[in-house]
Short mmCIF file of C-alpha atoms and ligand atoms in Angstrom, two decimals:
data_model
loop_
_atom_site.label_atom_id
_atom_site.label_comp_id
_atom_site.label_asym_id
_atom_site.label_seq_id
_atom_site.Cartn_x
_atom_site.Cartn_y
_atom_site.Cartn_z
CA UNK A 19 89.56 14.22 -18.66
CA UNK A 20 86.42 16.06 -18.71
CA UNK A 21 86.58 18.80 -15.72
CA UNK A 22 90.40 18.75 -14.30
CA UNK A 23 89.66 21.07 -11.66
CA UNK A 24 87.41 19.02 -9.78
CA UNK A 25 89.49 15.92 -10.90
CA UNK A 26 92.30 17.63 -9.60
CA UNK A 27 90.51 18.40 -5.80
CA UNK A 28 88.97 14.81 -5.61
CA UNK A 29 92.86 14.05 -6.09
CA UNK A 30 94.07 16.16 -3.50
CA UNK A 31 91.13 15.25 -1.18
CA UNK A 32 92.29 12.21 -1.24
CA UNK A 33 96.03 12.43 -0.54
CA UNK A 34 94.09 14.74 2.40
CA UNK A 35 92.61 11.84 3.93
CA UNK A 36 95.45 9.37 3.50
CA UNK A 37 98.07 11.95 5.19
CA UNK A 38 95.49 12.82 7.93
CA UNK A 39 94.63 11.07 11.23
CA UNK A 40 91.03 11.36 10.50
CA UNK A 41 89.33 11.65 14.46
CA UNK A 42 86.39 13.38 13.96
CA UNK A 43 83.96 10.41 15.74
CA UNK A 44 81.06 10.83 13.18
CA UNK A 45 83.61 10.37 10.41
CA UNK A 46 84.68 6.71 8.87
CA UNK A 47 85.92 5.89 5.68
CA UNK A 48 83.54 3.88 3.05
CA UNK A 49 84.54 0.94 1.22
CA UNK A 50 85.11 0.60 -2.15
CA UNK A 51 82.55 -1.74 -2.61
CA UNK A 52 80.22 1.56 -0.74
CA UNK A 53 81.86 4.06 -3.20
CA UNK A 54 81.19 1.65 -6.34
CA UNK A 55 77.84 1.56 -5.46
CA UNK A 56 77.45 5.16 -4.92
CA UNK A 57 78.82 6.14 -7.95
CA UNK A 58 76.64 3.40 -9.98
CA UNK A 59 74.26 3.87 -12.59
CA UNK A 60 71.66 3.46 -9.87
CA UNK A 61 71.66 6.67 -9.10
CA UNK A 62 69.89 7.77 -12.86
CA UNK A 63 66.76 6.30 -11.91
CA UNK A 64 63.87 7.65 -10.38
CA UNK A 65 61.72 5.56 -7.91
CA UNK A 66 59.19 7.85 -5.89
CA UNK A 67 56.95 5.00 -4.10
CA UNK A 68 58.40 1.86 -2.42
CA UNK A 69 58.96 -1.16 -4.03
CA UNK A 70 56.08 -2.41 -5.97
CA UNK A 71 54.05 0.79 -5.84
CA UNK A 72 56.45 3.40 -7.70
CA UNK A 73 55.13 6.22 -9.58
CA UNK A 74 57.60 5.97 -12.42
CA UNK A 75 58.01 2.96 -14.51
CA UNK A 76 61.41 1.16 -14.80
CA UNK A 77 61.61 -0.25 -11.45
CA UNK A 78 62.43 -3.69 -11.78
CA UNK A 79 66.13 -3.87 -10.67
CA UNK A 80 65.34 -0.22 -8.13
CA UNK A 81 62.81 -2.82 -6.11
CA UNK A 82 64.91 -5.75 -5.24
CA UNK A 83 68.03 -3.55 -4.27
CA UNK A 84 65.44 -1.69 -1.96
CA UNK A 85 64.12 -5.32 -0.69
CA UNK A 86 67.44 -5.86 0.20
CA UNK A 87 68.88 -3.37 1.90
CA UNK A 88 65.57 -3.47 4.18
CA UNK A 89 65.52 -7.20 4.48
CA UNK A 90 69.82 -6.80 5.65
CA UNK A 91 68.33 -4.14 7.89
CA UNK A 92 66.02 -6.01 9.43
CA UNK A 93 67.78 -9.03 10.06
CA UNK A 94 70.94 -7.43 11.55
CA UNK A 95 68.66 -5.06 13.98
CA UNK A 96 66.10 -7.63 14.54
CA UNK A 97 63.47 -5.37 13.91
CA UNK A 98 59.97 -6.31 11.72
CA UNK A 99 59.89 -2.56 9.97
CA UNK A 100 62.65 -0.84 8.22
CA UNK A 101 62.58 2.53 5.85
CA UNK A 102 65.83 2.98 3.97
CA UNK A 103 64.64 6.11 2.21
CA UNK A 104 65.81 9.16 4.51
CA UNK A 105 68.41 11.38 3.04
CA UNK A 106 70.39 12.07 6.55
CA UNK A 107 69.87 11.78 9.98
CA UNK A 108 67.89 15.30 10.18
CA UNK A 109 65.26 13.86 8.03
CA UNK A 110 64.67 11.45 9.30
CA UNK A 111 64.51 12.33 12.97
CA UNK A 112 61.65 15.15 11.33
CA UNK A 113 59.98 12.08 9.94
CA UNK A 114 59.62 10.19 12.76
CA UNK A 115 58.13 13.60 14.59
CA UNK A 116 56.07 13.52 11.49
CA UNK A 117 54.31 10.34 11.84
CA UNK A 118 54.30 10.40 15.99
CA UNK A 119 53.45 13.85 16.58
CA UNK A 120 51.04 16.81 15.49
CA UNK A 121 52.64 20.04 15.73
CA UNK A 122 52.83 21.71 19.18
CA UNK A 123 53.44 18.28 20.91
CA UNK A 124 56.53 18.16 23.23
CA UNK A 125 59.63 16.43 22.28
CA UNK A 126 62.27 15.90 25.04
CA UNK A 127 65.98 15.25 24.04
CA UNK A 128 69.38 15.51 25.45
CA UNK A 129 70.70 19.45 24.73
CA UNK A 130 73.49 19.85 22.50
CA UNK A 131 75.70 21.42 24.97
CA UNK A 132 75.07 18.01 26.74
CA UNK A 133 75.93 16.26 23.72
CA UNK A 134 72.85 15.88 21.85
CA UNK A 135 71.93 16.81 18.12
CA UNK A 136 70.17 20.02 16.71
CA UNK A 137 66.96 17.63 16.00
CA UNK A 138 66.21 16.51 19.13
CA UNK A 139 64.42 19.44 20.22
CA UNK A 140 66.97 22.28 20.46
CA UNK A 141 65.00 25.51 20.59
CA UNK A 142 63.56 28.67 18.58
CA UNK A 143 66.26 27.66 15.72
CA UNK A 144 65.37 24.42 14.68
CA UNK A 145 61.87 22.81 13.23
CA UNK A 146 62.60 20.21 15.56
CA UNK A 147 62.08 23.50 18.11
CA UNK A 148 60.34 25.43 16.33
CA UNK A 149 57.09 23.19 15.49
CA UNK A 150 57.04 21.33 18.31
CA UNK A 151 57.43 22.36 21.88
CA UNK A 152 60.57 21.34 23.70
CA UNK A 153 61.90 19.92 26.78
CA UNK A 154 65.98 19.33 26.90
CA UNK A 155 67.48 17.43 29.78
CA UNK A 156 71.37 17.74 30.78
CA UNK A 157 74.31 15.55 31.59
CA UNK A 158 75.43 16.06 35.57
CA UNK A 159 78.70 17.64 36.65
CA UNK A 160 79.95 14.58 36.32
CA UNK A 161 79.16 14.39 32.80
CA UNK A 162 77.02 11.21 32.86
CA UNK A 163 72.98 11.00 32.60
CA UNK A 164 71.38 11.57 35.44
CA UNK A 165 68.45 8.65 34.80
CA UNK A 166 66.48 9.86 38.20
CA UNK A 167 66.56 13.73 36.83
CA UNK A 168 65.61 12.74 33.38
CA UNK A 169 62.79 10.67 34.78
CA UNK A 170 61.76 13.42 37.07
CA UNK A 171 61.78 15.96 34.54
CA UNK A 172 59.20 13.66 32.38
CA UNK A 173 57.03 13.27 34.58
CA UNK A 174 56.84 17.26 35.03
CA UNK A 175 56.92 17.83 31.69
CA UNK A 176 55.17 14.90 29.91
CA UNK A 177 56.66 15.04 26.84
CA UNK A 178 54.83 13.04 23.32
CA UNK A 179 58.11 11.62 22.87
CA UNK A 180 61.69 11.40 24.78
CA UNK A 181 64.69 10.67 22.58
CA UNK A 182 67.56 9.26 23.67
CA UNK A 183 70.44 9.43 21.12
CA UNK A 184 73.55 11.93 21.27
CA UNK A 185 76.71 13.32 19.36
CA UNK A 186 79.20 13.85 21.89
CA UNK A 187 78.38 11.52 24.86
CA UNK A 188 81.12 9.29 25.87
CA UNK A 189 79.61 7.00 27.72
CA UNK A 190 76.97 3.86 27.28
CA UNK A 191 73.18 5.04 27.49
CA UNK A 192 71.09 2.38 29.31
CA UNK A 193 68.20 2.07 26.79
CA UNK A 194 66.41 0.00 29.31
CA UNK A 195 66.31 2.91 31.36
CA UNK A 196 65.15 5.05 28.96
CA UNK A 197 61.54 3.21 27.98
CA UNK A 198 60.71 2.46 31.65
CA UNK A 199 61.28 6.14 31.64
CA UNK A 200 59.16 6.45 28.73
CA UNK A 201 56.47 4.16 29.81
CA UNK A 202 55.69 5.75 32.75
CA UNK A 203 54.67 9.20 31.02
CA UNK A 204 52.76 7.47 28.42
CA UNK A 205 56.04 8.87 25.80
CA UNK A 206 57.43 7.02 22.61
CA UNK A 207 60.82 6.50 22.82
CA UNK A 208 62.59 7.36 19.89
CA UNK A 209 66.18 5.61 19.79
CA UNK A 210 68.69 7.49 17.80
CA UNK A 211 71.90 5.38 17.31
CA UNK A 212 73.73 7.12 14.78
CA UNK A 213 76.96 7.82 15.95
CA UNK A 214 76.37 4.05 18.06
CA UNK A 215 74.92 1.64 15.11
CA UNK A 216 78.06 -0.66 14.41
CA UNK A 217 79.01 -0.70 18.11
CA UNK A 218 75.47 -2.21 18.61
CA UNK A 219 76.30 -4.67 16.01
CA UNK A 220 79.57 -5.04 17.62
CA UNK A 221 77.81 -5.84 20.83
CA UNK A 222 79.65 -3.80 22.03
CA UNK A 223 76.99 -1.49 23.25
CA UNK A 224 73.37 -2.83 24.14
CA UNK A 225 70.53 -2.13 21.61
CA UNK A 226 67.77 -0.34 22.04
CA UNK A 227 65.33 -2.25 19.80
CA UNK A 228 63.75 -4.29 23.19
CA UNK A 229 63.23 -1.05 24.78
CA UNK A 230 62.26 1.77 21.82
CA UNK A 231 59.32 2.17 19.56
CA UNK A 232 61.41 3.56 17.07
CA UNK A 233 64.85 3.48 16.12
CA UNK A 234 66.51 5.96 13.79
CA UNK A 235 70.36 5.06 12.49
CA UNK A 236 72.44 7.26 10.29
CA UNK A 237 74.71 5.10 7.80
CA UNK A 238 77.86 6.70 7.73
CA UNK A 239 79.10 6.64 11.34
CA UNK A 240 80.62 3.85 12.75
CA UNK A 241 78.25 1.60 10.50
CA UNK A 242 80.90 2.84 7.84
CA UNK A 243 78.15 3.08 4.89
CA UNK A 244 77.29 5.78 2.48
CA UNK A 245 75.75 9.17 4.04
CA UNK A 246 72.10 8.25 4.22
CA UNK A 247 70.02 7.01 7.11
CA UNK A 248 67.32 4.48 8.25
CA UNK A 249 64.48 4.51 10.43
CA UNK A 250 63.48 1.09 12.34
CA UNK A 251 60.18 0.15 13.97
CA UNK A 252 60.51 -2.14 16.64
CA UNK A 253 57.97 -5.27 17.82
CA UNK A 254 57.32 -2.53 20.60
CA UNK A 255 56.30 0.33 18.41
CA UNK A 256 54.19 -2.35 16.53
CA UNK A 257 52.60 -3.54 19.17
CA UNK A 258 51.35 -0.01 20.32
CA UNK A 259 50.39 0.90 16.75
CA UNK A 260 50.41 -1.59 14.19
CA UNK A 261 50.21 1.27 11.48
CA UNK A 262 53.16 2.54 13.12
CA UNK A 263 55.83 1.65 9.86
CA UNK A 264 52.86 3.12 8.03
CA UNK A 265 52.49 5.89 9.23
CA UNK A 266 56.92 6.45 9.10
CA UNK A 267 57.16 5.45 5.24
CA UNK A 268 54.12 8.07 4.64
CA UNK A 269 56.19 10.28 6.33
CA UNK A 270 59.04 9.40 4.92
CA UNK A 271 57.35 9.87 0.72
CA UNK A 272 55.02 11.94 0.25
CA UNK A 273 55.13 13.66 3.60
CA UNK A 274 58.81 14.80 3.74
CA UNK A 275 61.15 13.69 0.29
CA UNK A 276 60.54 13.08 -3.00
CA UNK A 277 63.10 10.50 -4.97
CA UNK A 278 64.80 8.18 -2.96
CA UNK A 279 68.36 7.88 -3.49
CA UNK A 280 68.24 4.83 -4.54
CA UNK A 281 72.09 4.69 -5.79
CA UNK A 282 72.69 5.42 -1.46
CA UNK A 283 70.66 2.98 -0.73
CA UNK A 284 72.39 0.29 -2.47
CA UNK A 285 75.37 1.40 -1.22
CA UNK A 286 73.42 1.03 1.85
CA UNK A 287 72.30 -2.37 1.31
CA UNK A 288 76.39 -3.03 0.87
CA UNK A 289 77.78 -1.87 4.12
CA UNK A 290 74.84 -3.85 5.72
CA UNK A 291 76.18 -6.63 4.43
CA UNK A 292 79.93 -5.77 5.25
CA UNK A 293 78.61 -5.21 8.79
CA UNK A 294 76.77 -8.74 8.96
CA UNK A 295 80.19 -10.26 9.30
CA UNK A 296 82.45 -11.73 11.64
CA UNK A 297 85.74 -9.19 10.83
CA UNK A 298 83.05 -6.14 10.98
CA UNK A 299 82.07 -7.32 14.67
CA UNK A 300 86.08 -7.48 15.41
CA UNK A 301 86.10 -3.44 14.22
CA UNK A 302 83.69 -2.17 16.49
CA UNK A 303 85.66 -4.35 19.37
CA UNK A 304 88.70 -2.45 18.22
CA UNK A 305 86.93 0.91 17.89
CA UNK A 306 86.01 0.92 21.52
CA UNK A 307 89.61 -0.63 22.72
CA UNK A 308 91.55 1.83 20.54
CA UNK A 309 89.20 5.00 22.34
CA UNK A 310 89.84 3.52 25.76
CA UNK A 311 93.88 3.26 25.32
CA UNK A 312 93.73 6.71 24.17
CA UNK A 313 91.72 8.11 27.05
CA UNK A 314 93.87 6.65 29.38
CA UNK A 315 96.94 8.16 27.62
CA UNK A 316 95.63 11.67 27.58
CA UNK A 317 94.48 11.60 31.08
CA UNK A 318 97.90 10.29 31.52
CA UNK A 319 99.60 13.58 29.86
CA UNK A 320 97.40 15.53 31.90
CA UNK A 321 93.71 16.55 29.92
CA UNK A 322 90.47 16.50 31.51
CA UNK A 323 88.11 14.20 30.18
CA UNK A 324 84.32 14.95 30.16
CA UNK A 325 82.98 12.29 32.32
CA UNK A 326 87.00 11.20 32.88
CA UNK A 327 87.30 8.18 29.83
CA UNK A 328 85.19 6.61 27.59
CA UNK A 329 82.80 3.34 26.83
CA UNK A 330 82.46 4.34 23.18
CA UNK A 331 84.30 5.29 20.25
CA UNK A 332 84.64 8.91 21.47
CA UNK A 333 86.28 11.27 23.82
CA UNK A 334 85.61 14.98 24.74
CA UNK A 335 88.48 16.99 26.56
CA UNK A 336 87.64 20.05 28.42
CA UNK A 337 90.21 22.10 27.89
CA UNK A 338 90.43 24.79 30.09
CA UNK A 339 93.13 23.70 32.53
CA UNK A 340 95.27 23.93 29.14
CA UNK A 341 94.35 27.46 28.71
CA UNK A 342 93.68 26.84 25.20
CA UNK A 343 89.97 26.85 23.43
CA UNK A 344 88.65 24.36 21.01
CA UNK A 345 88.47 26.29 18.48
CA UNK A 346 92.31 27.21 18.73
CA UNK A 347 93.23 23.40 19.61
CA UNK A 348 90.95 22.10 16.52
CA UNK A 349 93.08 24.83 13.58
CA UNK A 350 96.66 23.90 15.49
CA UNK A 351 96.12 19.87 15.15
CA UNK A 352 95.01 20.23 11.52
CA UNK A 353 98.16 21.97 10.76
CA UNK A 354 99.99 18.91 12.54
CA UNK A 355 97.69 16.43 10.55
CA UNK A 356 95.63 15.33 13.25
CA UNK A 357 91.34 16.15 12.18
CA UNK A 358 89.31 17.07 15.84
CA UNK A 359 86.83 18.94 15.89
CA UNK A 360 86.25 21.53 18.26
CA UNK A 361 82.95 20.78 20.73
CA UNK A 362 81.24 22.28 23.45
CA UNK A 363 81.34 20.88 26.85
CA UNK A 364 78.35 20.29 29.35
CA UNK A 365 77.70 23.66 30.63
CA UNK A 366 80.05 25.30 28.43
CA UNK A 367 80.75 29.24 29.33
CA UNK A 368 82.26 29.72 25.84
CA UNK A 369 79.67 30.24 22.81
CA UNK A 370 79.62 27.51 20.25
CA UNK A 371 82.09 28.34 17.70
CA UNK A 372 84.57 28.78 20.37
CA UNK A 373 84.06 26.38 22.87
CA UNK A 374 86.00 25.03 25.37
CA UNK A 375 86.48 21.68 24.45
CA UNK A 376 87.58 19.06 21.39
CA UNK A 377 85.92 15.90 20.35
CA UNK A 378 87.67 13.31 19.31
CA UNK A 379 87.36 9.23 18.13
CA UNK A 380 88.48 5.88 16.86
CA UNK A 381 85.89 4.73 13.90
CA UNK A 382 88.12 6.24 10.92
CA UNK A 383 91.68 5.07 12.52
CA UNK A 384 90.57 1.87 13.92
CA UNK A 385 88.97 1.54 10.03
CA UNK A 386 92.85 1.52 8.92
CA UNK A 387 93.57 -1.62 10.90
CA UNK A 388 95.47 1.15 13.66
CA UNK A 389 95.85 -0.43 17.42
CA UNK A 390 96.39 0.63 21.00
CA UNK A 391 100.27 1.47 19.71
CA UNK A 392 99.08 3.93 17.46
CA UNK A 393 96.26 5.32 20.00
CA UNK A 394 99.28 5.71 22.43
CA UNK A 395 101.43 7.80 20.34
CA UNK A 396 98.39 9.63 18.71
CA UNK A 397 98.24 10.90 22.37
CA UNK A 398 101.60 12.47 22.83
CA UNK A 399 101.04 13.98 19.44
CA UNK A 400 98.01 16.05 20.71
CA UNK A 401 99.64 16.91 23.91
CA UNK A 402 103.19 18.26 22.52
CA UNK A 403 100.68 20.41 19.75
CA UNK A 404 99.67 21.55 22.00
CA UNK A 405 101.59 22.41 24.79
CA UNK A 406 104.62 23.38 22.41
CA UNK A 407 102.68 24.76 19.02
CA UNK A 408 106.36 25.43 17.89
CA UNK A 409 106.61 21.06 17.26
CA UNK A 410 103.51 21.43 14.87
CA UNK A 411 106.25 20.10 11.95
CA UNK A 412 107.61 17.21 13.24
CA UNK A 413 105.03 16.29 14.89
CA UNK A 414 102.82 16.42 11.39
CA UNK A 415 106.38 14.64 9.81
CA UNK A 416 105.98 11.79 12.18
CA UNK A 417 101.91 11.53 11.76
CA UNK A 418 102.81 11.45 7.65
CA UNK A 419 105.20 8.11 8.12
CA UNK A 420 102.59 6.85 10.44
CA UNK A 421 99.66 6.90 8.02
CA UNK A 422 102.10 5.30 5.20
CA UNK A 423 101.96 2.96 7.11
CA UNK A 424 98.36 1.82 7.29
CA UNK A 425 96.90 3.06 3.89
CA UNK A 426 93.21 3.61 3.81
CA UNK A 427 91.97 0.71 1.84
CA UNK A 428 94.38 -2.04 2.37
CA UNK A 429 91.33 -3.66 4.99
CA UNK A 430 88.28 -2.19 3.82
N1 DSN B 505 77.04 16.00 12.44
C1 DSN B 505 77.05 15.15 13.34
C2 DSN B 505 78.39 14.78 14.27
O1 DSN B 505 79.17 15.05 14.19
O2 DSN B 505 78.36 14.19 15.24
C3 DSN B 505 75.67 14.48 13.88
O3 DSN B 505 74.88 14.98 12.93
#
């Protein structure tokens, strides 16, 4: 063995993943076929440029891999232009801004503590809030987006781009409405579907493609591929600017990135092939069914859920009535084998490191084949551990029994 220390740590990570309930809603298990492509010799190759126009020789196979990934993404999402090279979601959003905006232009996105993302214009500390002006919209007291208010804000703020995308919003996004608002104020619409791409494919969340100019997604969340991202230009975007695809490509390379990670791109191609299948669409539907059972049971146990429930893969619990903060709850649950993350709730009075909520989701549990029965049990585990921390050991044992019945690589 070349490196027993790392080998042992990887083995331990495998055991940890097998023996715990992975409920961070942005995480998932990539299939063995995806992992195989990711760990293949393709990673040895430099391929700066694009298929047929590389700055390095030796890309005969790489060109075919990247072309196939693009072809599959175009078909799956019904878009005319795709770039599969972004290293991940943040660089992908940076590339969209770099392509469409000038420094100082205004980005309007959902505030972080309303369930947005740092790259959606979070002020002062992120590139999106430092090199651009930013206007942030928020969810209302009921936890839902208020589209009339968003429209009023857009009219007052006149952003150059509106970002419709979330990381902790449990409800359907009305992309059609976002599209109308963007059109009204002459802004581009970027739909960041990183969390919900798999749900869009499964048809359990409306697609933004008819309404947005650009759609960005990471590839490792509900899409269940490797860690990477794709930027898609829609027909609407191309009709506005025939050069939009080229501008996006130039922003990714040479604007922001160097050599693309072609092993990741090969793994994205594999994930996209998997996502074309009927079982994947069934999987997407089951993610939502599972989340809704979990939400219903948590409500029955006296938990307050932001917005009162969920339409998608995630649930945001407001823990204030349970007299525990999100960080303490997440650390306690981890000891029982239930892995969630502490998360701000809308208008959170607590600081970001010790927020008032936890965020949990069902994409990874659903990949293991779990269904409503297990969701009901898991709601009980969560309630027990938060109510009676002395029960941690007992719950951990039951979690182990449950995870043993659902080996990760049986279904995928
Ligand atoms: N870090 C991702 C998430 O957990 O939602 C967003 O980038």
